[in-house]
Coordinates of C-alpha atoms in Angstrom, one line a residue:
M1 CA 25.7 45.1 37.8
A2 CA 23.5 45.3 34.8
N3 CA 26.4 44.2 32.5
D4 CA 27.1 41.3 34.9
E5 CA 23.4 40.3 34.7
T6 CA 23.5 40.6 30.9
L7 CA 26.6 38.5 30.8
N8 CA 24.8 36.0 33.0
A9 CA 21.7 36.1 30.8
T10 CA 23.8 35.6 27.7
Q11 CA 25.8 32.8 29.4
L12 CA 22.5 31.2 30.6
L13 CA 20.9 31.3 27.1
T14 CA 24.2 29.9 25.6
L15 CA 24.1 26.9 28.0
L16 CA 20.4 26.3 27.5
T17 CA 20.8 26.3 23.8
A18 CA 23.7 23.9 24.1
Q19 CA 21.5 21.7 26.3
R20 CA 18.7 21.8 23.8
D21 CA 21.1 21.1 20.9
E22 CA 22.5 18.0 22.8
Y23 CA 18.9 16.8 23.3
V24 CA 18.3 17.2 19.6
R25 CA 21.4 15.1 19.0
L26 CA 20.3 12.5 21.5
R27 CA 16.8 12.3 19.8
K28 CA 18.5 11.7 16.4
L29 CA 20.7 9.0 18.0
A30 CA 17.5 7.4 19.6
D31 CA 16.0 7.3 16.1
R32 CA 19.1 5.6 14.7
Q33 CA 19.0 3.2 17.7
R34 CA 15.4 2.3 16.8
L35 CA 16.3 1.3 13.2
L36 CA 19.2 -0.8 14.5
V37 CA 17.1 -2.5 17.1
V38 CA 14.4 -3.3 14.5
G39 CA 17.1 -4.3 12.0
E40 CA 18.8 -6.5 14.5
D41 CA 22.3 -5.0 13.7
A42 CA 24.1 -5.6 17.0
E43 CA 27.5 -4.2 16.0
A44 CA 26.1 -1.0 14.7
L45 CA 23.7 -0.8 17.7
L46 CA 26.7 -0.9 20.0
A47 CA 28.4 1.9 18.1
A48 CA 25.2 4.0 18.4
L49 CA 25.0 3.3 22.1
A50 CA 28.6 4.6 22.4
D51 CA 27.6 7.7 20.5
R52 CA 24.7 8.1 22.9
Q53 CA 27.0 7.8 25.9
R54 CA 29.1 10.6 24.6
S55 CA 26.0 12.7 24.1
V56 CA 24.9 12.0 27.7
E57 CA 28.4 12.9 28.9
A58 CA 28.1 16.2 27.0
L59 CA 24.8 16.9 28.6
A60 CA 26.1 16.1 32.1
A61 CA 28.8 18.7 31.4
V62 CA 26.3 21.3 30.4
N63 CA 24.1 20.5 33.4
E64 CA 27.1 20.9 35.7
R65 CA 27.6 24.5 34.2
L66 CA 23.9 25.2 34.6
A67 CA 23.9 24.1 38.3
P68 CA 24.6 27.6 39.7
Y69 CA 21.7 29.0 37.8
R70 CA 19.3 26.2 38.9
R71 CA 20.2 26.8 42.5
E72 CA 19.1 30.4 42.2
W73 CA 16.5 29.8 39.4
T74 CA 13.7 32.0 40.8
R75 CA 16.0 35.0 41.2
V76 CA 17.8 34.3 37.9
F77 CA 14.6 34.0 35.9
A78 CA 13.1 37.1 37.4
A79 CA 16.2 39.1 36.7
L80 CA 16.0 38.2 33.0
D81 CA 14.6 40.8 30.5
D82 CA 11.4 39.7 28.8
A83 CA 13.0 38.5 25.5
S84 CA 15.6 36.5 27.5
R85 CA 12.9 35.0 29.7
R86 CA 10.8 33.9 26.6
S87 CA 13.9 32.4 25.1
A88 CA 14.9 30.5 28.2
K89 CA 11.3 29.3 28.6
T90 CA 11.2 28.1 25.0
L91 CA 14.6 26.4 25.3
L92 CA 13.6 24.6 28.5
E93 CA 10.2 23.5 27.0
E94 CA 12.0 22.1 23.9
S95 CA 14.6 20.4 26.0
S96 CA 11.8 18.8 28.2
E97 CA 9.9 17.6 25.1
L98 CA 13.0 16.1 23.5
L99 CA 14.0 14.3 26.8
S100 CA 10.4 12.9 27.1
S101 CA 10.5 11.7 23.5
V102 CA 13.9 10.0 24.0
M103 CA 12.8 8.3 27.2
S104 CA 9.6 7.1 25.5
S105 CA 11.6 5.7 22.6
D106 CA 14.0 4.0 24.9
R107 CA 11.1 2.3 26.7
E108 CA 9.7 1.1 23.4
D109 CA 13.1 -0.2 22.4
A110 CA 13.5 -2.1 25.7
E111 CA 10.0 -3.6 25.2
L112 CA 10.9 -4.7 21.7
I113 CA 14.2 -6.2 22.8
G114 CA 12.4 -7.9 25.7
A115 CA 9.8 -9.4 23.3
R116 CA 12.5 -10.6 21.0
R117 CA 14.4 -12.1 23.8
S118 CA 11.2 -14.0 25.0
A119 CA 10.6 -15.3 21.4
V120 CA 14.2 -16.5 21.2
S121 CA 13.9 -18.2 24.6
H122 CA 10.7 -19.8 23.4
V123 CA 12.3 -21.1 20.3
L124 CA 15.3 -22.4 22.3
S125 CA 13.0 -24.1 24.7
R126 CA 11.1 -25.8 21.8
S127 CA 14.4 -26.7 20.3
E128 CA 15.6 -28.3 23.5
T129 CA 12.4 -30.3 23.8
T130 CA 12.7 -31.4 20.2
G131 CA 16.3 -32.3 20.8
R132 CA 15.3 -34.5 23.8
A133 CA 12.7 -36.3 21.7
T134 CA 15.2 -36.8 18.9
A135 CA 17.7 -38.2 21.4
A136 CA 15.1 -40.5 22.8
Y137 CA 14.3 -41.8 19.3
A138 CA 17.9 -42.1 18.6
A139 CA 18.4 -44.1 21.7
Q140 CA 15.5 -46.4 20.8
D141 CA 16.9 -46.8 17.3
S142 CA 20.3 -47.8 18.7
N143 CA 18.6 -50.4 21.1
P144 CA 17.8 -53.6 19.0
A145 CA 15.4 -54.9 21.7
A146 CA 13.4 -51.7 21.7
R147 CA 13.3 -51.6 17.9
D148 CA 11.9 -55.1 17.7
T149 CA 9.2 -54.5 20.4
P150 CA 5.7 -53.5 19.0
L151 CA 4.7 -50.0 20.0
A152 CA 1.7 -51.4 22.0
E153 CA 4.0 -53.6 24.2
T154 CA 6.3 -50.7 25.1
H155 CA 3.4 -48.6 26.5
A156 CA 1.7 -51.5 28.3

């Protein structure tokens, strides 16, 4: 039984390390994403998002393998020796911090993209108004009667 628990502890720590490493990768991809959002490089951003999707899928696979440990977490954690317990705790804390950091970065990116979208919408709205005014002037220019009427008379 002790060998089985040792094997389980080793497997658990291997999975927790893989999870942490995938969060490190995801953090690096979030940093890359930020640069691409700021740089407005849509094509490279789509490639980075595809890389992130693969990383999320890898995390899902690790989490699936961790599920049996999570279901019995109290018992599993209590059965670990002190060194394994410290290692597991450290790996879980690192993973949690990395996930929090990625989520925060994603919120900031979403806000940046939203602000940029609003700015573009505003510019397009102003452009549409300018376009209508230009069209009205063009229509007046093409109407000889309107062109010969003094400005004061057209508003009277």
